[in-house]
CSV table of C-alpha atoms and ligand atoms in Angstrom, one decimal:
chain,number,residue,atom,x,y,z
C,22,UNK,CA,0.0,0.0,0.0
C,23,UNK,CA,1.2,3.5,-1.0
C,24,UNK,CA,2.1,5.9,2.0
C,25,UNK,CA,-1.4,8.1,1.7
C,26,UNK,CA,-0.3,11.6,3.1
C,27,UNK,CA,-3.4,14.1,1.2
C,28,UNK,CA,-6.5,11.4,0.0
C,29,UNK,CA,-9.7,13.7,-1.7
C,30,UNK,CA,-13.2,12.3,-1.2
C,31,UNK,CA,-15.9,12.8,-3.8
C,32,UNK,CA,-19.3,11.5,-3.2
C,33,UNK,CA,-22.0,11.7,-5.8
C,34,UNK,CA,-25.0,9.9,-7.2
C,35,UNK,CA,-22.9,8.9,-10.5
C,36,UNK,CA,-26.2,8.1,-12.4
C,37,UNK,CA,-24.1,7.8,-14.2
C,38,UNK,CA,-20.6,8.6,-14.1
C,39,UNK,CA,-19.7,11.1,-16.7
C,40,UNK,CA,-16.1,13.4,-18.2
C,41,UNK,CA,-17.9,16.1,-16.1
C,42,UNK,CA,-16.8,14.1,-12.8
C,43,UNK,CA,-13.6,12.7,-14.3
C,44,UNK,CA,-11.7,15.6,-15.4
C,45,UNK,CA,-12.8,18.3,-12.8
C,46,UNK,CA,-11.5,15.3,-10.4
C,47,UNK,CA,-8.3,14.9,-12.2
C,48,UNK,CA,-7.7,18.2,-12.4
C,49,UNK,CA,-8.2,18.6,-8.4
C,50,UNK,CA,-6.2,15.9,-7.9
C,51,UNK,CA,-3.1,17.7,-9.7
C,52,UNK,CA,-3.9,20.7,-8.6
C,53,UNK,CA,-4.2,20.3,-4.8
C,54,UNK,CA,-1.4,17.3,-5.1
C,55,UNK,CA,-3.3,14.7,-4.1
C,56,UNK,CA,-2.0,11.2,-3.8
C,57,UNK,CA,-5.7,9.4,-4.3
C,58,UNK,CA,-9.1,10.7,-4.9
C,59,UNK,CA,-11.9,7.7,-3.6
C,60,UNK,CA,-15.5,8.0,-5.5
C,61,UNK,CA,-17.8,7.2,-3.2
C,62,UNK,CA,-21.6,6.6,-5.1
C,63,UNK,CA,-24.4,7.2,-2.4
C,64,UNK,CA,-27.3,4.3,-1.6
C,65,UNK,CA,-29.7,6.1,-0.7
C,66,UNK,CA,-28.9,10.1,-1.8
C,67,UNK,CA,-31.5,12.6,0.4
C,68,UNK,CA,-31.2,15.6,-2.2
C,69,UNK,CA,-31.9,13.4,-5.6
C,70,UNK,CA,-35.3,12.9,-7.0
C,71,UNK,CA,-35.2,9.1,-7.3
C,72,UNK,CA,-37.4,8.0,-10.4
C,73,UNK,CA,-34.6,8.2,-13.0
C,74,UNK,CA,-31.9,6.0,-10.3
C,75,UNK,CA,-30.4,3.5,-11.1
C,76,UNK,CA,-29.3,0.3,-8.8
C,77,UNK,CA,-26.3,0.4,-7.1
C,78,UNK,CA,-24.7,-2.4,-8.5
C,79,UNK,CA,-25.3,-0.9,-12.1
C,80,UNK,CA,-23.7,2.9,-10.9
C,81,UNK,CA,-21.1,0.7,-9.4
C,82,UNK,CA,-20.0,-1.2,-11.9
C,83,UNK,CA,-19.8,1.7,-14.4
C,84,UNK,CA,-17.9,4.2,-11.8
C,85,UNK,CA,-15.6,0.7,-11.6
C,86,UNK,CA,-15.2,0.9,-14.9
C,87,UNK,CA,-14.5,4.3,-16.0
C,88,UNK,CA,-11.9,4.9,-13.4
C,89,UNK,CA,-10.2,1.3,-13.7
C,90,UNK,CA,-7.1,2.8,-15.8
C,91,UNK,CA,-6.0,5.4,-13.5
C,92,UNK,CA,-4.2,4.2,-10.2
C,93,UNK,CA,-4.7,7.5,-8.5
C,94,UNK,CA,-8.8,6.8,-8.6
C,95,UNK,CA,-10.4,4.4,-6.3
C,96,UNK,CA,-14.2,3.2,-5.7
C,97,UNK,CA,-15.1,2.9,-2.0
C,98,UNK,CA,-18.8,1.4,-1.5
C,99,UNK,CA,-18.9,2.7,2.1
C,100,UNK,CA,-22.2,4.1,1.2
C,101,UNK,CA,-23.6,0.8,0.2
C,102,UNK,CA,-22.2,-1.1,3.0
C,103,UNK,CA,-24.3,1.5,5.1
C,104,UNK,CA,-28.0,0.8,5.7
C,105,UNK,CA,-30.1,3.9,5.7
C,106,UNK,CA,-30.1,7.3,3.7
C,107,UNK,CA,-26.5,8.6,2.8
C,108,UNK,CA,-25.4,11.1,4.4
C,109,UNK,CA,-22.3,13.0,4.0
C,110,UNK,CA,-21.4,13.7,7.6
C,111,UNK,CA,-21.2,9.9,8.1
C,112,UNK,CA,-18.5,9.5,5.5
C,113,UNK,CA,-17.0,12.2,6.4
C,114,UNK,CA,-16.8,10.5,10.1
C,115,UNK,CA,-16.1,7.0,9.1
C,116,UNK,CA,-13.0,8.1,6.7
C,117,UNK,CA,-11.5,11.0,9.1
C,118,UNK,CA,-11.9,8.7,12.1
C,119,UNK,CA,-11.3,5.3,11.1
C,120,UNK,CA,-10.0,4.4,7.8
C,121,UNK,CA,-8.1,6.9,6.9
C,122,UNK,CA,-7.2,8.8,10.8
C,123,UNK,CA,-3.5,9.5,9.7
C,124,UNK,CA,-3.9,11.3,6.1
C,125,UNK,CA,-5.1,14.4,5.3
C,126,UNK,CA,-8.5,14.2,3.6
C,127,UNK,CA,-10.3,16.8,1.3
C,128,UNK,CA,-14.3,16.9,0.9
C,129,UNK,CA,-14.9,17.6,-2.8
C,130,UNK,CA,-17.8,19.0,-4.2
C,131,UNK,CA,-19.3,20.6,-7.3
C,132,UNK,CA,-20.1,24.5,-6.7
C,133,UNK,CA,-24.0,23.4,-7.2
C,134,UNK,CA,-23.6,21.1,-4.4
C,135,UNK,CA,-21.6,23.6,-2.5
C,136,UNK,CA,-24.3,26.3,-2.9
C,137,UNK,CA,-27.1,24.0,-1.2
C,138,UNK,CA,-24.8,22.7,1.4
C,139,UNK,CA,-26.7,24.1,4.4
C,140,UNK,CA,-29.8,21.6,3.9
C,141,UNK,CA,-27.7,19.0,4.5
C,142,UNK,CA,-27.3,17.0,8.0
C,143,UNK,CA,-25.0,18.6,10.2
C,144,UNK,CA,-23.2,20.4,7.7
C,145,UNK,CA,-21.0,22.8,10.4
C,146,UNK,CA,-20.0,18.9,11.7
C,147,UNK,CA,-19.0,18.3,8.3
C,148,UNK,CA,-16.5,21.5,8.5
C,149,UNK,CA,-15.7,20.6,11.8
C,150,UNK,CA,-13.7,17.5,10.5
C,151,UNK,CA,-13.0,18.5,7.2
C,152,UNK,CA,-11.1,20.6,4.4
C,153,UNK,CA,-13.7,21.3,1.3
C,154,UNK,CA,-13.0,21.9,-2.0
C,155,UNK,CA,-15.0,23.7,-4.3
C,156,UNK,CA,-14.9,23.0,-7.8
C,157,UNK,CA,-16.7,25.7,-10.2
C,158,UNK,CA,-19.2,24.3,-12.3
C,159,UNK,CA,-21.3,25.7,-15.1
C,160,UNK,CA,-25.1,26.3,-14.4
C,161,UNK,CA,-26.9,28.8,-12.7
C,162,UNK,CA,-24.6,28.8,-10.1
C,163,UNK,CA,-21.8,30.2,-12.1
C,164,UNK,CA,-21.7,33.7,-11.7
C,165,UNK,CA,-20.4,33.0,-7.9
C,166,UNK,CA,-17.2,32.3,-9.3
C,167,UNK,CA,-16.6,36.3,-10.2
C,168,UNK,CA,-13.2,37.4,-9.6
C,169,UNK,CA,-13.3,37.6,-5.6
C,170,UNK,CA,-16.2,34.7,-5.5
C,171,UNK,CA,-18.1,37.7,-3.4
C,172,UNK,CA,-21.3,35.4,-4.2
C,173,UNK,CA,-19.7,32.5,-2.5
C,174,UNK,CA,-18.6,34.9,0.0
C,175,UNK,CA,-22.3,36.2,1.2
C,176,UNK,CA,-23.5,32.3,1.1
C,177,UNK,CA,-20.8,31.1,3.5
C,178,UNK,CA,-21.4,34.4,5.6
C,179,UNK,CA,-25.0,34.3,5.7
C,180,UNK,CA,-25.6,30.3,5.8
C,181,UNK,CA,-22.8,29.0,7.2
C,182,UNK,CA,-21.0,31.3,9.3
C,183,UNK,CA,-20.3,35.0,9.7
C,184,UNK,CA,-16.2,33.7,10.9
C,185,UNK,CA,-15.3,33.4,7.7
C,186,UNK,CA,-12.8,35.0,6.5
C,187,UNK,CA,-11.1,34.9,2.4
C,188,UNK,CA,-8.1,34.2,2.0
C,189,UNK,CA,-6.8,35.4,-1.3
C,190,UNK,CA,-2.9,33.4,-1.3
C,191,UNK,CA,-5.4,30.1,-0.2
C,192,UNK,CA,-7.9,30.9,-2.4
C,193,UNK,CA,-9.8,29.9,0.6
C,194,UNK,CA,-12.4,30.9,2.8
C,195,UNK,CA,-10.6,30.4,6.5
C,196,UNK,CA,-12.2,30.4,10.0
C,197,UNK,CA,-10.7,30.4,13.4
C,198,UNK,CA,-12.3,26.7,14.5
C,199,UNK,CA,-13.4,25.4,11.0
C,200,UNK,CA,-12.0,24.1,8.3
C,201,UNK,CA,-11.1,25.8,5.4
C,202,UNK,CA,-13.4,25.5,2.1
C,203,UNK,CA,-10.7,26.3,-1.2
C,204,UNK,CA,-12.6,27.6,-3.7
C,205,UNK,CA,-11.2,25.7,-7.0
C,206,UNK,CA,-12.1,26.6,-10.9
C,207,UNK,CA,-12.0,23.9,-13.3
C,208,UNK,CA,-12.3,23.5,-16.5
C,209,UNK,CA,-16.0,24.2,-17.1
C,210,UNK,CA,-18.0,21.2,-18.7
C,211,UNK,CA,-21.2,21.3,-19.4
C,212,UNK,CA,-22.3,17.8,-18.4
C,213,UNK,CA,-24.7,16.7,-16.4
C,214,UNK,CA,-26.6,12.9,-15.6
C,215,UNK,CA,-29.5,14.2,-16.4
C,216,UNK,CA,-28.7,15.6,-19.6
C,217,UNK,CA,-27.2,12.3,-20.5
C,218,UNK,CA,-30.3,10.4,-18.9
C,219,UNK,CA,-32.1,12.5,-21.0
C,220,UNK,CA,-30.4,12.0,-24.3
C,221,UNK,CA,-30.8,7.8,-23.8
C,222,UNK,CA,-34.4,8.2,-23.4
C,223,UNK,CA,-34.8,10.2,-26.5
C,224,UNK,CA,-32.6,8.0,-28.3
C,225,UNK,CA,-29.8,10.4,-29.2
C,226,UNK,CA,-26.2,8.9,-28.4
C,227,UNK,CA,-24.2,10.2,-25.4
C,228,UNK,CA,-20.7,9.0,-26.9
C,229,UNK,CA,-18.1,11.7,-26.0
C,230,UNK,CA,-20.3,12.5,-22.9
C,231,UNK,CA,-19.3,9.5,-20.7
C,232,UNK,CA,-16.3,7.0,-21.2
C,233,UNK,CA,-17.1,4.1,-24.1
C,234,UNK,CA,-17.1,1.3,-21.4
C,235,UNK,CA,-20.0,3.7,-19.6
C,236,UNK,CA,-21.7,4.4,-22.7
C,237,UNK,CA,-21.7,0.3,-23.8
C,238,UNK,CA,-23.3,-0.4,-19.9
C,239,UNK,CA,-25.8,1.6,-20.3
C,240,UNK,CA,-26.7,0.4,-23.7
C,241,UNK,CA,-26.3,-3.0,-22.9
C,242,UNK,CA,-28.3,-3.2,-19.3
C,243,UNK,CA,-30.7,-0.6,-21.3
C,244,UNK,CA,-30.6,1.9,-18.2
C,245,UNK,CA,-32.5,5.2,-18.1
C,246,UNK,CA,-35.2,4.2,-21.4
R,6,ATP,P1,-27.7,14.9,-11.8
R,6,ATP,O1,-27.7,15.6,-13.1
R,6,ATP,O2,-28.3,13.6,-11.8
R,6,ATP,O3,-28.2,15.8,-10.6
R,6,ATP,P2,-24.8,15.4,-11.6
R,6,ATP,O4,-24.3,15.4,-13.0
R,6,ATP,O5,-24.9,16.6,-10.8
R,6,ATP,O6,-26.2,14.5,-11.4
R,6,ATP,P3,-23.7,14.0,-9.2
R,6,ATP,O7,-23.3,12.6,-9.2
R,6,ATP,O8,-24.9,14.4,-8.5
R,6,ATP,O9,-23.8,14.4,-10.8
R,6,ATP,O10,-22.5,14.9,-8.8
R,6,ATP,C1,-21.5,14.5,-7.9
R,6,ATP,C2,-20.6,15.7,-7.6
R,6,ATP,O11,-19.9,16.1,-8.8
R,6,ATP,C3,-21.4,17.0,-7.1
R,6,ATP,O12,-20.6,17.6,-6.1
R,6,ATP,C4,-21.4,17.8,-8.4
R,6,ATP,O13,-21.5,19.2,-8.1
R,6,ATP,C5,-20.1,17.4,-9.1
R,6,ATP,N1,-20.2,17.6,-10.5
R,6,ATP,C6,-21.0,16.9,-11.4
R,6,ATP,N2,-20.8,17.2,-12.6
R,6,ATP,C7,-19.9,18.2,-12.6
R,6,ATP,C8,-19.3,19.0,-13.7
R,6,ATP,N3,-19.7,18.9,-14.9
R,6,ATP,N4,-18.4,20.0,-13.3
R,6,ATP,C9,-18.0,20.1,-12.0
R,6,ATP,N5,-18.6,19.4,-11.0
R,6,ATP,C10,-19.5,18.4,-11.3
């Protein structure tokens, strides 16, 4: 086993995974000089509407798949394994706590996700334990990211707390007893699930969208018609 010194942890719904998840990830991983980044699909996810989902096993097999040639990208089914709704926090405990107590692990999430991150369950417990990282996405969402992410600014003062201070050499917002939340632009892809949930039901191909072996799944199990 590789020493694990900075490990970044990036939960989702992957339904399914797409080049939207895969490159910002990559690109986080370089960029903050990560030695792993774990993928960590959620059972039971309280913020998704849940017609369109797919089962586990299927969103596991194609996150398996579309990450199995790069070494520095691992699956953990943590989220399975655990009965009940998934929440965040949980993880958040489980990793910092138990399997991974030694290394220094980054939360990872998608600007959207970011922006909505005071509905979820214990989110100041969350920051308590935990470094985030931001990655800019495009969507409504976007115009946040303006030269000193003043929009991000007034959300974390007004929603999460008023201690927050940015830091313009971190590009982070710091506080005296939380963690810092780095505020990270990617390269902006306009991908989505939906969109590509959408395009399979109305036939139209979603090649370039998703990796091949992703693509193939889907078609194969026909998911999402
Ligand atoms: P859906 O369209 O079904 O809501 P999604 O495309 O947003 O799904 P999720 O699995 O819900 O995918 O996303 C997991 C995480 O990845 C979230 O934190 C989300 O913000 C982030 N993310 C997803 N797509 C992108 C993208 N294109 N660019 C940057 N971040 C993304």
């Amino acid at each position: 086993m590789p020493i694990l010194n900075r490990v970044g942890l990036f939960g989702g719904t992957f339904n399914p995974i797409h080049f939207g998840h895969l490159r910002t990830a990559l690109e986080t991983l370089e960029g903050f000089g990560l030695d792993q980044i774990r993928f960590i699909p959620a059972a039971d996810p309280p913020h998704k509407d849940k017609t369109d989902l797919a089962d586990e096993s299927d969103r596991l097999a194609m996150l398996t798949q579309a990450i199995e040639n790069n070494p520095s990208f691992l699956v953990s089914d943590i989220e399975l394994q655990r009965p009940g709704r998934s929440y965040t926090v949980d993880t958040v405990k489980q990793f910092t706590r138990e399997k991974l107590p030694s290394t220094q692990c980054f939360l990872i999430i998608g600007l959207d996700a970011f922006m909505d991150i005071s509905t979820w369950k214990d989110y100041k417990e969350i920051l308590n334990n935990i470094p985030l990282i931001v990655m800019s996405r495009p969507g409504e969402n976007e115009p946040c990211m303006n030269r000193n992410f003043s929009g991000i600014g007034k959300y974390v003062e007004n929603r999460i707390s008023s201690g927050f201070v940015f830091n313009r050499e971190q590009n982070a917002f710091v506080h005296k007893s939380l963690k810092p939340i780095y505020i990270f632009p990617v390269t902006s892809l306009h991908i989505s699930a939906t969109t590509i949930r959408q395009h399979v039901r109305q036939g139209r191909s979603i090649r370039y969208l998703v990796p091949d072996s992703v693509a193939t799944y889907i078609h194969d199990k026909r998911l999402y018609t």
